[in-house]
XYZ file of N, CA and C in Angstrom:
519
model
N 13.618 -1.859 -32.011
C 14.872 -1.417 -32.572
C 15.216 0.003 -32.145
N 14.232 0.802 -31.771
C 14.482 2.182 -31.372
C 14.340 2.286 -29.856
N 15.456 2.261 -29.157
C 15.402 2.266 -27.685
C 15.054 3.630 -27.097
N 14.807 4.629 -27.934
C 14.370 5.932 -27.438
C 12.855 5.990 -27.257
N 12.163 4.995 -27.775
C 10.708 4.972 -27.666
C 10.248 4.500 -26.290
N 9.117 5.014 -25.845
C 8.450 4.491 -24.657
C 7.398 3.513 -25.147
N 7.536 2.272 -24.755
C 6.649 1.215 -25.220
C 5.739 0.795 -24.081
N 4.451 0.653 -24.384
C 3.476 0.173 -23.417
C 2.895 -1.133 -23.947
N 2.905 -2.157 -23.105
C 2.342 -3.457 -23.450
C 1.239 -3.748 -22.450
N 0.077 -4.116 -22.956
C -1.049 -4.471 -22.086
C -1.395 -5.932 -22.356
N -1.368 -6.733 -21.294
C -1.743 -8.140 -21.417
C -2.711 -8.495 -20.308
N -3.367 -9.610 -20.487
C -4.113 -10.184 -19.384
C -3.178 -11.023 -18.547
N -3.666 -11.518 -17.423
C -2.835 -12.378 -16.595
C -2.562 -13.706 -17.289
N -3.477 -14.176 -18.110
C -3.276 -15.438 -18.803
C -2.258 -15.344 -19.914
N -2.475 -14.397 -20.837
C -1.547 -14.308 -21.966
C -0.194 -13.756 -21.559
N -0.142 -12.855 -20.592
C 1.135 -12.263 -20.194
C 1.971 -13.136 -19.284
N 1.313 -13.918 -18.435
C 2.048 -14.711 -17.436
C 2.039 -16.200 -17.738
N 1.077 -16.640 -18.546
C 0.995 -18.055 -18.898
C 1.590 -18.277 -20.269
N 0.798 -17.970 -21.278
C 1.215 -18.169 -22.661
C 2.501 -17.391 -22.966
N 2.599 -16.142 -22.488
C 3.773 -15.315 -22.759
C 4.749 -15.238 -21.597
N 4.668 -16.178 -20.687
C 5.493 -16.132 -19.473
C 6.987 -16.033 -19.732
N 7.490 -16.770 -20.717
C 8.922 -16.718 -21.004
C 9.308 -15.348 -21.549
N 8.457 -14.741 -22.379
C 8.735 -13.392 -22.887
C 8.777 -12.394 -21.722
N 7.853 -12.550 -20.787
C 7.796 -11.704 -19.588
C 9.121 -11.752 -18.843
N 9.612 -12.938 -18.578
C 10.851 -13.105 -17.811
C 12.058 -12.598 -18.593
N 12.177 -12.975 -19.857
C 13.356 -12.581 -20.636
C 13.414 -11.072 -20.868
N 12.265 -10.428 -21.039
C 12.245 -8.979 -21.254
C 12.650 -8.250 -19.976
N 12.206 -8.751 -18.826
C 12.624 -8.139 -17.551
C 14.136 -8.239 -17.378
N 14.691 -9.384 -17.707
C 16.137 -9.592 -17.554
C 16.926 -8.580 -18.379
N 16.396 -8.191 -19.530
C 17.077 -7.229 -20.402
C 16.818 -5.788 -19.966
N 15.845 -5.588 -19.080
C 15.483 -4.266 -18.578
C 15.212 -3.273 -19.706
N 14.449 -3.744 -20.692
C 14.071 -2.876 -21.805
C 13.118 -1.796 -21.313
N 13.089 -0.686 -22.009
C 12.246 0.445 -21.634
C 10.798 0.159 -22.068
N 10.145 -0.687 -21.271
C 8.778 -1.108 -21.560
C 7.951 -0.978 -20.294
N 6.745 -0.462 -20.437
C 5.778 -0.448 -19.340
C 4.765 -1.562 -19.624
N 4.762 -2.573 -18.780
C 3.890 -3.733 -18.958
C 2.737 -3.647 -17.959
N 1.539 -3.472 -18.479
C 0.341 -3.423 -17.644
C -0.335 -4.789 -17.728
N -0.505 -5.412 -16.575
C -1.158 -6.716 -16.521
C -2.586 -6.513 -16.021
N -3.552 -6.816 -16.856
C -4.957 -6.766 -16.450
C -5.264 -8.101 -15.776
N -5.235 -8.096 -14.462
C -5.260 -9.330 -13.669
C -6.646 -9.565 -13.063
N -7.435 -10.393 -13.747
C -8.748 -10.745 -13.227
C -8.810 -12.211 -12.795
N -7.653 -12.842 -12.764
C -7.477 -14.210 -12.275
C -8.216 -15.263 -13.097
N -8.438 -14.967 -14.381
C -9.147 -15.907 -15.240
C -8.933 -15.508 -16.696
N -9.010 -16.471 -17.601
C -9.000 -16.142 -19.033
C -10.396 -15.642 -19.385
N -10.617 -14.350 -19.215
C -11.948 -13.785 -19.351
C -12.417 -13.566 -20.779
N -11.515 -13.595 -21.752
C -11.925 -13.344 -23.127
C -12.165 -14.627 -23.911
N -11.947 -15.765 -23.292
C -12.182 -17.022 -24.008
C -13.345 -17.747 -23.332
N -13.064 -18.829 -22.672
C -14.138 -19.626 -22.062
C -14.043 -19.684 -20.544
N -13.267 -18.770 -19.952
C -13.197 -18.717 -18.495
C -12.272 -19.736 -17.873
N -11.265 -20.204 -18.614
C -10.304 -21.118 -18.025
C -9.604 -20.439 -16.856
N -9.177 -21.218 -15.873
C -8.392 -20.590 -14.817
C -7.050 -20.180 -15.389
N -6.479 -19.127 -14.826
C -5.237 -18.549 -15.342
C -4.100 -18.797 -14.353
N -2.882 -18.348 -14.680
C -1.774 -18.519 -13.744
C -1.996 -17.832 -12.392
N -2.854 -16.807 -12.329
C -3.070 -16.105 -11.061
C -4.347 -16.544 -10.342
N -5.075 -17.506 -10.913
C -6.296 -17.994 -10.249
C -5.935 -18.667 -8.926
N -6.738 -18.431 -7.895
C -6.454 -19.089 -6.625
C -6.654 -20.602 -6.725
N -5.880 -21.329 -5.946
C -6.011 -22.778 -5.907
C -7.456 -23.141 -5.564
N -8.021 -24.063 -6.325
C -9.400 -24.475 -6.107
C -10.420 -23.691 -6.915
N -9.992 -22.618 -7.588
C -10.909 -21.793 -8.384
C -11.582 -22.644 -9.456
N -12.900 -22.658 -9.442
C -13.666 -23.448 -10.412
C -14.142 -22.547 -11.542
N -14.063 -23.100 -12.746
C -14.508 -22.365 -13.922
C -15.254 -23.329 -14.832
N -15.880 -22.806 -15.888
C -16.607 -23.684 -16.805
C -15.734 -24.778 -17.430
N -14.432 -24.543 -17.504
C -13.534 -25.532 -18.115
C -12.738 -26.328 -17.084
N -12.886 -26.020 -15.813
C -12.167 -26.747 -14.753
C -13.108 -26.945 -13.564
N -14.007 -27.868 -13.717
C -15.037 -28.086 -12.716
C -14.474 -28.582 -11.389
N -13.283 -29.196 -11.419
C -12.646 -29.655 -10.179
C -11.821 -28.555 -9.524
N -11.606 -27.460 -10.218
C -10.859 -26.333 -9.665
C -9.393 -26.321 -10.063
N -8.797 -25.152 -9.956
C -7.374 -24.977 -10.267
C -6.538 -25.809 -9.305
N -5.557 -26.506 -9.831
C -4.745 -27.379 -8.980
C -3.385 -26.768 -8.631
N -2.981 -25.725 -9.349
C -1.675 -25.121 -9.105
C -1.762 -23.990 -8.086
N -0.645 -23.727 -7.429
C -0.511 -22.542 -6.586
C -0.477 -21.342 -7.521
N -1.217 -20.272 -7.217
C -1.233 -19.133 -8.145
C 0.123 -18.438 -8.253
N 0.415 -17.976 -9.439
C 1.620 -17.193 -9.688
C 1.427 -15.809 -9.087
N 2.446 -15.287 -8.473
C 2.424 -13.954 -7.874
C 3.150 -12.999 -8.830
N 2.423 -12.171 -9.596
C 3.076 -11.298 -10.572
C 4.075 -10.329 -9.955
N 3.782 -9.813 -8.765
C 4.688 -8.856 -8.119
C 5.992 -9.556 -7.740
N 5.904 -10.700 -7.101
C 7.099 -11.451 -6.717
C 7.903 -11.866 -7.950
N 7.209 -12.326 -8.974
C 7.878 -12.734 -10.214
C 8.631 -11.556 -10.826
N 8.020 -10.386 -10.844
C 8.655 -9.204 -11.439
C 9.871 -8.755 -10.631
N 9.733 -8.700 -9.312
C 10.863 -8.274 -8.466
C 12.021 -9.256 -8.612
N 11.718 -10.545 -8.630
C 12.779 -11.551 -8.648
C 13.425 -11.746 -10.012
N 12.816 -11.230 -11.064
C 13.369 -11.446 -12.397
C 13.904 -10.192 -13.069
N 14.043 -9.105 -12.328
C 14.768 -7.962 -12.853
C 13.976 -6.741 -13.260
N 12.660 -6.742 -13.068
C 11.917 -5.512 -13.368
C 12.414 -4.411 -12.433
N 12.545 -3.215 -12.949
C 13.087 -2.128 -12.123
C 12.015 -1.175 -11.609
N 10.763 -1.466 -11.917
C 9.618 -0.758 -11.330
C 8.495 -1.775 -11.250
N 8.000 -2.011 -10.033
C 6.961 -3.022 -9.830
C 5.884 -2.433 -8.925
N 4.646 -2.471 -9.415
C 3.533 -1.934 -8.631
C 2.319 -2.836 -8.778
N 1.443 -2.723 -7.791
C 0.125 -3.364 -7.871
C -0.905 -2.297 -7.536
N -1.953 -2.264 -8.317
C -3.039 -1.331 -8.065
C -4.343 -2.021 -8.436
N -5.424 -1.259 -8.471
C -6.721 -1.853 -8.756
C -7.583 -0.879 -9.537
N -8.705 -1.383 -10.021
C -9.596 -0.572 -10.847
C -10.569 0.255 -10.022
N -10.586 0.093 -8.704
C -11.556 0.797 -7.864
C -11.145 2.222 -7.517
N -9.869 2.538 -7.686
C -9.362 3.851 -7.308
C -8.687 4.503 -8.525
N -9.453 5.173 -9.382
C -8.886 5.747 -10.608
C -7.742 6.737 -10.369
N -7.799 7.522 -9.298
C -6.726 8.493 -9.030
C -5.416 7.765 -8.735
N -5.471 6.739 -7.915
C -4.263 5.967 -7.595
C -3.762 5.220 -8.826
N -4.677 4.658 -9.597
C -4.326 3.962 -10.832
C -3.586 4.909 -11.774
N -4.120 6.099 -11.950
C -3.504 7.100 -12.824
C -2.118 7.484 -12.321
N -1.975 7.719 -11.015
C -0.691 8.096 -10.430
C 0.366 7.017 -10.678
N -0.009 5.766 -10.473
C 0.945 4.670 -10.687
C 1.279 4.535 -12.167
N 0.279 4.675 -13.046
C 0.555 4.612 -14.489
C 1.529 5.705 -14.909
N 1.342 6.926 -14.443
C 2.236 8.028 -14.797
C 3.670 7.701 -14.364
N 3.832 7.192 -13.155
C 5.174 6.841 -12.666
C 5.766 5.684 -13.462
N 4.950 4.688 -13.778
C 5.433 3.539 -14.554
C 5.822 3.960 -15.966
N 5.005 4.809 -16.614
C 5.305 5.266 -17.973
C 6.584 6.085 -18.022
N 6.859 6.856 -16.989
C 8.046 7.719 -17.000
C 9.305 6.997 -16.525
N 9.163 5.798 -15.993
C 10.315 5.027 -15.512
C 11.164 4.556 -16.689
N 12.460 4.692 -16.569
C 13.379 4.189 -17.594
C 13.801 2.783 -17.195
N 13.384 1.811 -17.978
C 13.616 0.408 -17.678
C 12.287 -0.325 -17.739
N 12.306 -1.571 -17.341
C 11.102 -2.408 -17.432
C 10.220 -2.179 -16.218
N 9.025 -1.666 -16.449
C 8.082 -1.447 -15.362
C 6.893 -2.388 -15.532
N 6.439 -2.922 -14.403
C 5.308 -3.846 -14.368
C 4.259 -3.270 -13.431
N 3.013 -3.202 -13.914
C 1.898 -2.778 -13.070
C 0.846 -3.877 -13.117
N 0.665 -4.553 -12.002
C -0.350 -5.594 -11.865
C -1.646 -4.911 -11.438
N -2.630 -4.857 -12.343
C -3.894 -4.168 -12.071
C -4.959 -5.212 -11.743
N -5.358 -5.243 -10.480
C -6.410 -6.161 -10.053
C -7.738 -5.639 -10.564
N -8.483 -6.498 -11.237
C -9.742 -6.047 -11.802
C -10.773 -7.161 -11.832
N -11.976 -6.757 -12.127
C -13.117 -7.662 -12.115
C -13.236 -8.443 -13.415
N -13.837 -9.621 -13.310
C -14.347 -10.350 -14.461
C -15.724 -10.854 -14.041
N -16.745 -10.013 -14.231
C -18.081 -10.380 -13.751
C -18.688 -11.584 -14.463
N -18.107 -11.980 -15.586
C -18.625 -13.136 -16.311
C -18.117 -14.450 -15.721
N -16.792 -14.549 -15.479
C -16.206 -15.823 -15.072
C -15.619 -15.845 -13.661
N -15.411 -14.692 -13.053
C -14.867 -14.673 -11.690
C -15.825 -13.880 -10.801
N -16.920 -14.500 -10.497
C -17.937 -13.848 -9.669
C -17.540 -13.830 -8.185
N -16.546 -14.640 -7.805
C -16.087 -14.696 -6.409
C -15.429 -13.390 -5.979
N -14.694 -12.780 -6.897
C -13.955 -11.560 -6.569
C -14.682 -10.363 -7.185
N -15.732 -9.946 -6.502
C -16.526 -8.814 -6.955
C -16.060 -7.534 -6.253
N -16.738 -6.425 -6.482
C -16.339 -5.139 -5.897
C -16.294 -5.223 -4.370
N -17.293 -5.823 -3.781
C -17.337 -5.949 -2.318
C -16.116 -6.722 -1.802
N -15.780 -7.811 -2.469
C -14.633 -8.646 -2.070
C -13.356 -7.804 -2.074
N -13.138 -7.038 -3.158
C -11.944 -6.195 -3.238
C -11.958 -5.092 -2.187
N -13.087 -4.426 -2.010
C -13.163 -3.328 -1.032
C -12.827 -3.805 0.380
N -13.139 -5.042 0.689
C -12.847 -5.600 2.014
C -11.378 -5.972 2.181
N -10.627 -6.105 1.093
C -9.275 -6.645 1.168
C -8.153 -5.688 0.760
N -8.442 -4.713 -0.092
C -7.377 -3.850 -0.608
C -6.926 -2.831 0.434
N -5.618 -2.738 0.597
C -5.019 -1.735 1.484
C -3.804 -1.138 0.783
N -3.456 0.082 1.178
C -2.252 0.719 0.639
C -1.025 0.189 1.365
N 0.095 0.155 0.658
C 1.358 -0.117 1.340
C 1.550 0.949 2.420
N 2.194 0.603 3.521
C 2.376 1.593 4.592
C 3.111 2.843 4.108
N 2.811 3.986 4.713
C 3.453 5.251 4.317
C 4.969 5.209 4.459
N 5.477 4.458 5.438
C 6.923 4.395 5.660
C 7.593 3.282 4.838
N 6.854 2.649 3.941
C 7.401 1.582 3.106
C 8.429 2.163 2.138
N 9.592 1.511 2.018
C 10.671 1.985 1.153
C 10.734 1.124 -0.115
N 10.254 1.624 -1.253
C 10.241 0.819 -2.476
C 11.618 0.646 -3.129
N 12.661 1.260 -2.565
C 14.008 1.066 -3.115
C 14.730 -0.098 -2.440
N 14.127 -0.689 -1.433
C 14.715 -1.807 -0.686
C 14.212 -3.121 -1.297
N 15.061 -3.768 -2.083
C 14.654 -4.971 -2.809
C 14.295 -6.119 -1.872
N 15.042 -6.288 -0.804
C 14.740 -7.353 0.165
C 13.357 -7.127 0.774
N 13.065 -5.890 1.119
C 11.758 -5.555 1.664
C 10.652 -5.805 0.626
N 10.939 -5.524 -0.639
C 9.967 -5.772 -1.699
C 9.660 -7.271 -1.800
N 10.705 -8.104 -1.706
C 10.497 -9.560 -1.696
C 9.603 -9.959 -0.527
N 9.940 -9.471 0.648
C 9.167 -9.826 1.846
C 7.711 -9.402 1.709
N 7.487 -8.190 1.243
C 6.122 -7.681 1.110
C 5.362 -8.484 0.044
N 6.027 -8.812 -1.058
C 5.373 -9.594 -2.115
C 5.047 -11.012 -1.653
N 5.839 -11.530 -0.716
C 5.617 -12.885 -0.206
C 4.534 -12.966 0.867
N 4.142 -11.827 1.415
C 3.141 -11.832 2.483
C 1.847 -12.494 2.028
N 1.373 -13.400 2.850
C 0.084 -14.037 2.590
C -0.858 -13.563 3.683
N -1.938 -12.931 3.267
C -2.851 -12.318 4.215
C -4.218 -12.187 3.570
N -5.203 -11.911 4.373
C -6.534 -11.597 3.847
C -6.513 -10.250 3.123
N -5.529 -9.422 3.445
C -5.417 -8.094 2.834
C -4.449 -8.148 1.649
N -4.723 -7.321 0.643
C -3.879 -7.239 -0.544
C -3.304 -5.832 -0.601
N -1.995 -5.731 -0.487
C -1.331 -4.428 -0.510
C -1.220 -3.906 -1.937
N -1.520 -2.617 -2.096
C -1.371 -1.966 -3.386
C -0.437 -0.770 -3.242
N 0.240 -0.467 -4.321
C 1.187 0.639 -4.343
C 2.444 0.225 -5.095
N 3.491 1.010 -4.965
C 4.758 0.716 -5.630
C 5.580 -0.171 -4.701
N 5.791 -1.399 -5.119
C 6.540 -2.372 -4.332
C 8.044 -2.173 -4.475
N 8.471 -1.863 -5.698
C 9.912 -1.765 -5.929
C 10.206 -0.808 -7.071
N 11.259 -0.036 -6.892
C 11.763 0.811 -7.972
C 13.257 0.977 -7.808
N 13.929 0.944 -8.932
C 15.380 1.133 -8.938
C 15.761 1.822 -10.239
N 16.768 2.631 -10.193
C 17.285 3.282 -11.394
C 18.577 2.608 -11.762
N 18.588 1.996 -12.935
C 19.777 1.339 -13.453
C 20.227 2.081 -14.702
N 21.524 2.167 -14.902
C 21.992 2.817 -16.139
C 21.629 2.023 -17.375
């Protein structure tokens, strides 16, 4: 009710993108002044290890022995395409970069989304520190986060490498 407040919402990839997926989309459309941090470990890590909306196809867990059958949801693409005005991806391995992106997301006026790639050593042993260190790269220095078409293209890229940084930002009244 008080639009002068800075609101921070922290969800996992399962509750924020699966169970709360409609809230995620509708809140972005309204461009409310909310900073949404997604703790993305690609699994429901606080329950029984079910695969989540971001689990890779084929991901096996204690509750899905045959593996995930759906194509994983891309939080960055979903955020850019549904109206978030600040969209970033970062990881837990680089605290300085994580802090920098959080500061920018918190100060952004409008709906900001930060997809934080992180470990789940209990249920997602496939994506450990070594796996992330081999794949994480920064967005190029000449990347323009104000270009929405470019943000779509970058979010759609399928590669062995995972780009981190600010994908998109826009200032709307």
